[in-house]
Structures are given as structure tokens and as C-alpha cells.
Amino acid sequence: MNMTISALAKAGGVGVETVRYYQRRGLLDTPEQGEGIRRYGEADARQLAFIRSAQGAGFTLEQIGELLHLDAGQDRARARELAAERIAALDVKIAELQTARSALERLARQCHASEEGPCPIIAAFEG
């Protein structure tokens, strides 16, 4: 595979500026210019897919950079540690979302219970 940056971006489901941003952050290599155009290969496409998948799992770009530099066979303990940190952060976020959901459900029930006076949902957000 011999792709331009726009073809790589399209294959990865991102914009060209996102690819450039990842390059500036050190997450993707910037290939040498051959005949005025940089060319990207399968390895670049796999790395971009890895970055996007890791982002989908909620890893930060800093954590993704560390994951990219870990040796798949030697650094399992650190990879597990990063995953455990991410799981803990997700658990906190889930608890926050559950609290918000419960509060909104309560307000919706209050709003449905009476047609008189101001809507409790709107009143709650007015402060």
C-alpha cells in the first residue's frame, strides 16, 4: 500500500489535520518526502487504526503514546496497569452518569405528575 496523507486519513476515518496532529504528538511517523509527496504504508494505517481504537476505549493521547511504545511481549504489566487506570476512570464516569440519570428521571416524574406551576425540569436548570 502506498498512500498519500489524504488517503491515509480517509482510510482511518479522520481528517488530514488529525494525521498531522498525531505526527506532531509523536504518535505517527512522518515519512520522508519522495518526489515531493510523503507516502504512507500498511504499518501507518495499522498505527492510525490503533490510535483510533484506543481513543474509542477512552485512553488519552499520552496513554496511547505510551501503549504504542510498549513492547507487546515484554510490557504486559504496564499495559494491564494502564487498562486498570482507564477502567477506574470509567467507573467514576459511570457513577456520575448514573447519578445524573437518576436526578433527571426524578425531575421527569415530577414534571409528569402535575400540569400546574413551572416544569421542575426547567426550574432545576434555571438555578
C-alpha positions as protocol buffer text, in pm:
chain_id: "A"
residue {
  index: 1
  type: MET
  ca { x: 0 y: 0 z: 0 }
}
residue {
  index: 2
  type: ASN
  ca { x: 135 y: 339 z: -100 }
}
residue {
  index: 3
  type: MET
  ca { x: -95 y: 618 z: 20 }
}
residue {
  index: 4
  type: THR
  ca { x: -91 y: 993 z: 31 }
}
residue {
  index: 5
  type: ILE
  ca { x: -174 y: 1161 z: 360 }
}
residue {
  index: 6
  type: SER
  ca { x: -530 y: 1223 z: 243 }
}
residue {
  index: 7
  type: ALA
  ca { x: -575 y: 856 z: 152 }
}
residue {
  index: 8
  type: LEU
  ca { x: -436 y: 754 z: 493 }
}
residue {
  index: 9
  type: ALA
  ca { x: -669 y: 998 z: 667 }
}
residue {
  index: 10
  type: LYS
  ca { x: -969 y: 872 z: 472 }
}
residue {
  index: 11
  type: ALA
  ca { x: -880 y: 508 z: 544 }
}
residue {
  index: 12
  type: GLY
  ca { x: -854 y: 594 z: 914 }
}
residue {
  index: 13
  type: GLY
  ca { x: -1177 y: 792 z: 923 }
}
residue {
  index: 14
  type: VAL
  ca { x: -1006 y: 1116 z: 1022 }
}
residue {
  index: 15
  type: GLY
  ca { x: -908 y: 1441 z: 859 }
}
residue {
  index: 16
  type: VAL
  ca { x: -565 y: 1524 z: 723 }
}
residue {
  index: 17
  type: GLU
  ca { x: -509 y: 1773 z: 1005 }
}
residue {
  index: 18
  type: THR
  ca { x: -574 y: 1495 z: 1256 }
}
residue {
  index: 19
  type: VAL
  ca { x: -299 y: 1285 z: 1095 }
}
residue {
  index: 20
  type: ARG
  ca { x: -66 y: 1584 z: 1110 }
}
residue {
  index: 21
  type: TYR
  ca { x: -161 y: 1643 z: 1473 }
}
residue {
  index: 22
  type: TYR
  ca { x: -80 y: 1282 z: 1560 }
}
residue {
  index: 23
  type: GLN
  ca { x: 254 y: 1326 z: 1384 }
}
residue {
  index: 24
  type: ARG
  ca { x: 332 y: 1639 z: 1586 }
}
residue {
  index: 25
  type: ARG
  ca { x: 241 y: 1448 z: 1903 }
}
residue {
  index: 26
  type: GLY
  ca { x: 479 y: 1167 z: 1804 }
}
residue {
  index: 27
  type: LEU
  ca { x: 202 y: 909 z: 1766 }
}
residue {
  index: 28
  type: LEU
  ca { x: 255 y: 864 z: 1391 }
}
residue {
  index: 29
  type: ASP
  ca { x: 580 y: 880 z: 1199 }
}
residue {
  index: 30
  type: THR
  ca { x: 627 y: 1139 z: 928 }
}
residue {
  index: 31
  type: PRO
  ca { x: 774 y: 962 z: 625 }
}
residue {
  index: 32
  type: GLU
  ca { x: 1044 y: 1116 z: 409 }
}
residue {
  index: 33
  type: GLN
  ca { x: 925 y: 1312 z: 110 }
}
residue {
  index: 34
  type: GLY
  ca { x: 985 y: 1112 z: -205 }
}
residue {
  index: 35
  type: GLU
  ca { x: 939 y: 1314 z: -523 }
}
residue {
  index: 36
  type: GLY
  ca { x: 769 y: 1590 z: -322 }
}
residue {
  index: 37
  type: ILE
  ca { x: 496 y: 1368 z: -173 }
}
residue {
  index: 38
  type: ARG
  ca { x: 503 y: 1173 z: 151 }
}
residue {
  index: 39
  type: ARG
  ca { x: 385 y: 814 z: 114 }
}
residue {
  index: 40
  type: TYR
  ca { x: 229 y: 603 z: 385 }
}
residue {
  index: 41
  type: GLY
  ca { x: 205 y: 225 z: 408 }
}
residue {
  index: 42
  type: GLU
  ca { x: 15 y: -53 z: 583 }
}
residue {
  index: 43
  type: ALA
  ca { x: 206 y: -2 z: 907 }
}
residue {
  index: 44
  type: ASP
  ca { x: 94 y: 362 z: 918 }
}
residue {
  index: 45
  type: ALA
  ca { x: -267 y: 261 z: 854 }
}
residue {
  index: 46
  type: ARG
  ca { x: -249 y: -1 z: 1133 }
}
residue {
  index: 47
  type: GLN
  ca { x: -99 y: 253 z: 1372 }
}
residue {
  index: 48
  type: LEU
  ca { x: -370 y: 506 z: 1290 }
}
residue {
  index: 49
  type: ALA
  ca { x: -634 y: 237 z: 1348 }
}
residue {
  index: 50
  type: PHE
  ca { x: -469 y: 153 z: 1681 }
}
residue {
  index: 51
  type: ILE
  ca { x: -481 y: 519 z: 1787 }
}
residue {
  index: 52
  type: ARG
  ca { x: -847 y: 550 z: 1692 }
}
residue {
  index: 53
  type: SER
  ca { x: -939 y: 225 z: 1872 }
}
residue {
  index: 54
  type: ALA
  ca { x: -753 y: 328 z: 2185 }
}
residue {
  index: 55
  type: GLN
  ca { x: -928 y: 666 z: 2178 }
}
residue {
  index: 56
  type: GLY
  ca { x: -1258 y: 484 z: 2147 }
}
residue {
  index: 57
  type: ALA
  ca { x: -1171 y: 299 z: 2468 }
}
residue {
  index: 58
  type: GLY
  ca { x: -1112 y: 636 z: 2633 }
}
residue {
  index: 59
  type: PHE
  ca { x: -734 y: 639 z: 2653 }
}
residue {
  index: 60
  type: THR
  ca { x: -572 y: 983 z: 2644 }
}
residue {
  index: 61
  type: LEU
  ca { x: -321 y: 1064 z: 2371 }
}
residue {
  index: 62
  type: GLU
  ca { x: -45 y: 1048 z: 2632 }
}
residue {
  index: 63
  type: GLN
  ca { x: -153 y: 698 z: 2733 }
}
residue {
  index: 64
  type: ILE
  ca { x: -184 y: 597 z: 2368 }
}
residue {
  index: 65
  type: GLY
  ca { x: 171 y: 716 z: 2308 }
}
residue {
  index: 66
  type: GLU
  ca { x: 289 y: 500 z: 2595 }
}
residue {
  index: 67
  type: LEU
  ca { x: 93 y: 200 z: 2467 }
}
residue {
  index: 68
  type: LEU
  ca { x: 247 y: 245 z: 2122 }
}
residue {
  index: 69
  type: HIS
  ca { x: 594 y: 234 z: 2271 }
}
residue {
  index: 70
  type: LEU
  ca { x: 537 y: -69 z: 2491 }
}
residue {
  index: 71
  type: ASP
  ca { x: 686 y: -395 z: 2372 }
}
residue {
  index: 72
  type: ALA
  ca { x: 391 y: -630 z: 2316 }
}
residue {
  index: 73
  type: GLY
  ca { x: 579 y: -925 z: 2462 }
}
residue {
  index: 74
  type: GLN
  ca { x: 767 y: -759 z: 2745 }
}
residue {
  index: 75
  type: ASP
  ca { x: 548 y: -485 z: 2887 }
}
residue {
  index: 76
  type: ARG
  ca { x: 229 y: -669 z: 2970 }
}
residue {
  index: 77
  type: ALA
  ca { x: 231 y: -548 z: 3330 }
}
residue {
  index: 78
  type: ARG
  ca { x: 238 y: -182 z: 3226 }
}
residue {
  index: 79
  type: ALA
  ca { x: -33 y: -240 z: 2964 }
}
residue {
  index: 80
  type: ARG
  ca { x: -251 y: -401 z: 3234 }
}
residue {
  index: 81
  type: GLU
  ca { x: -179 y: -109 z: 3467 }
}
residue {
  index: 82
  type: LEU
  ca { x: -285 y: 143 z: 3201 }
}
residue {
  index: 83
  type: ALA
  ca { x: -602 y: -59 z: 3136 }
}
residue {
  index: 84
  type: ALA
  ca { x: -679 y: -73 z: 3510 }
}
residue {
  index: 85
  type: GLU
  ca { x: -636 y: 305 z: 3535 }
}
residue {
  index: 86
  type: ARG
  ca { x: -874 y: 351 z: 3243 }
}
residue {
  index: 87
  type: ILE
  ca { x: -1128 y: 111 z: 3396 }
}
residue {
  index: 88
  type: ALA
  ca { x: -1118 y: 305 z: 3725 }
}
residue {
  index: 89
  type: ALA
  ca { x: -1176 y: 632 z: 3539 }
}
residue {
  index: 90
  type: LEU
  ca { x: -1466 y: 475 z: 3350 }
}
residue {
  index: 91
  type: ASP
  ca { x: -1617 y: 352 z: 3678 }
}
residue {
  index: 92
  type: VAL
  ca { x: -1610 y: 708 z: 3814 }
}
residue {
  index: 93
  type: LYS
  ca { x: -1770 y: 842 z: 3495 }
}
residue {
  index: 94
  type: ILE
  ca { x: -2038 y: 568 z: 3502 }
}
residue {
  index: 95
  type: ALA
  ca { x: -2123 y: 656 z: 3862 }
}
residue {
  index: 96
  type: GLU
  ca { x: -2151 y: 1025 z: 3768 }
}
residue {
  index: 97
  type: LEU
  ca { x: -2375 y: 942 z: 3471 }
}
residue {
  index: 98
  type: GLN
  ca { x: -2595 y: 715 z: 3683 }
}
residue {
  index: 99
  type: THR
  ca { x: -2638 y: 995 z: 3937 }
}
residue {
  index: 100
  type: ALA
  ca { x: -2729 y: 1240 z: 3660 }
}
residue {
  index: 101
  type: ARG
  ca { x: -2972 y: 989 z: 3509 }
}
residue {
  index: 102
  type: SER
  ca { x: -3143 y: 930 z: 3844 }
}
residue {
  index: 103
  type: ALA
  ca { x: -3180 y: 1304 z: 3901 }
}
residue {
  index: 104
  type: LEU
  ca { x: -3326 y: 1355 z: 3553 }
}
residue {
  index: 105
  type: GLU
  ca { x: -3566 y: 1063 z: 3598 }
}
residue {
  index: 106
  type: ARG
  ca { x: -3685 y: 1215 z: 3927 }
}
residue {
  index: 107
  type: LEU
  ca { x: -3740 y: 1552 z: 3759 }
}
residue {
  index: 108
  type: ALA
  ca { x: -3925 y: 1390 z: 3469 }
}
residue {
  index: 109
  type: ARG
  ca { x: -4157 y: 1209 z: 3712 }
}
residue {
  index: 110
  type: GLN
  ca { x: -4222 y: 1535 z: 3897 }
}
residue {
  index: 111
  type: CYS
  ca { x: -4294 y: 1713 z: 3569 }
}
residue {
  index: 112
  type: HIS
  ca { x: -4535 y: 1439 z: 3460 }
}
residue {
  index: 113
  type: ALA
  ca { x: -4714 y: 1432 z: 3797 }
}
residue {
  index: 114
  type: SER
  ca { x: -4860 y: 1781 z: 3765 }
}
residue {
  index: 115
  type: GLU
  ca { x: -4951 y: 2024 z: 3491 }
}
residue {
  index: 116
  type: GLU
  ca { x: -4958 y: 2319 z: 3732 }
}
residue {
  index: 117
  type: GLY
  ca { x: -4674 y: 2557 z: 3807 }
}
residue {
  index: 118
  type: PRO
  ca { x: -4336 y: 2566 z: 3645 }
}
residue {
  index: 119
  type: CYS
  ca { x: -4190 y: 2249 z: 3498 }
}
residue {
  index: 120
  type: PRO
  ca { x: -3946 y: 2101 z: 3753 }
}
residue {
  index: 121
  type: ILE
  ca { x: -3701 y: 2011 z: 3475 }
}
residue {
  index: 122
  type: ILE
  ca { x: -3674 y: 2367 z: 3350 }
}
residue {
  index: 123
  type: ALA
  ca { x: -3676 y: 2508 z: 3703 }
}
residue {
  index: 124
  type: ALA
  ca { x: -3388 y: 2280 z: 3802 }
}
residue {
  index: 125
  type: PHE
  ca { x: -3169 y: 2415 z: 3523 }
}
residue {
  index: 126
  type: GLU
  ca { x: -3258 y: 2779 z: 3586 }
}
residue {
  index: 127
  type: GLY
  ca { x: -3069 y: 2768 z: 3912 }
}
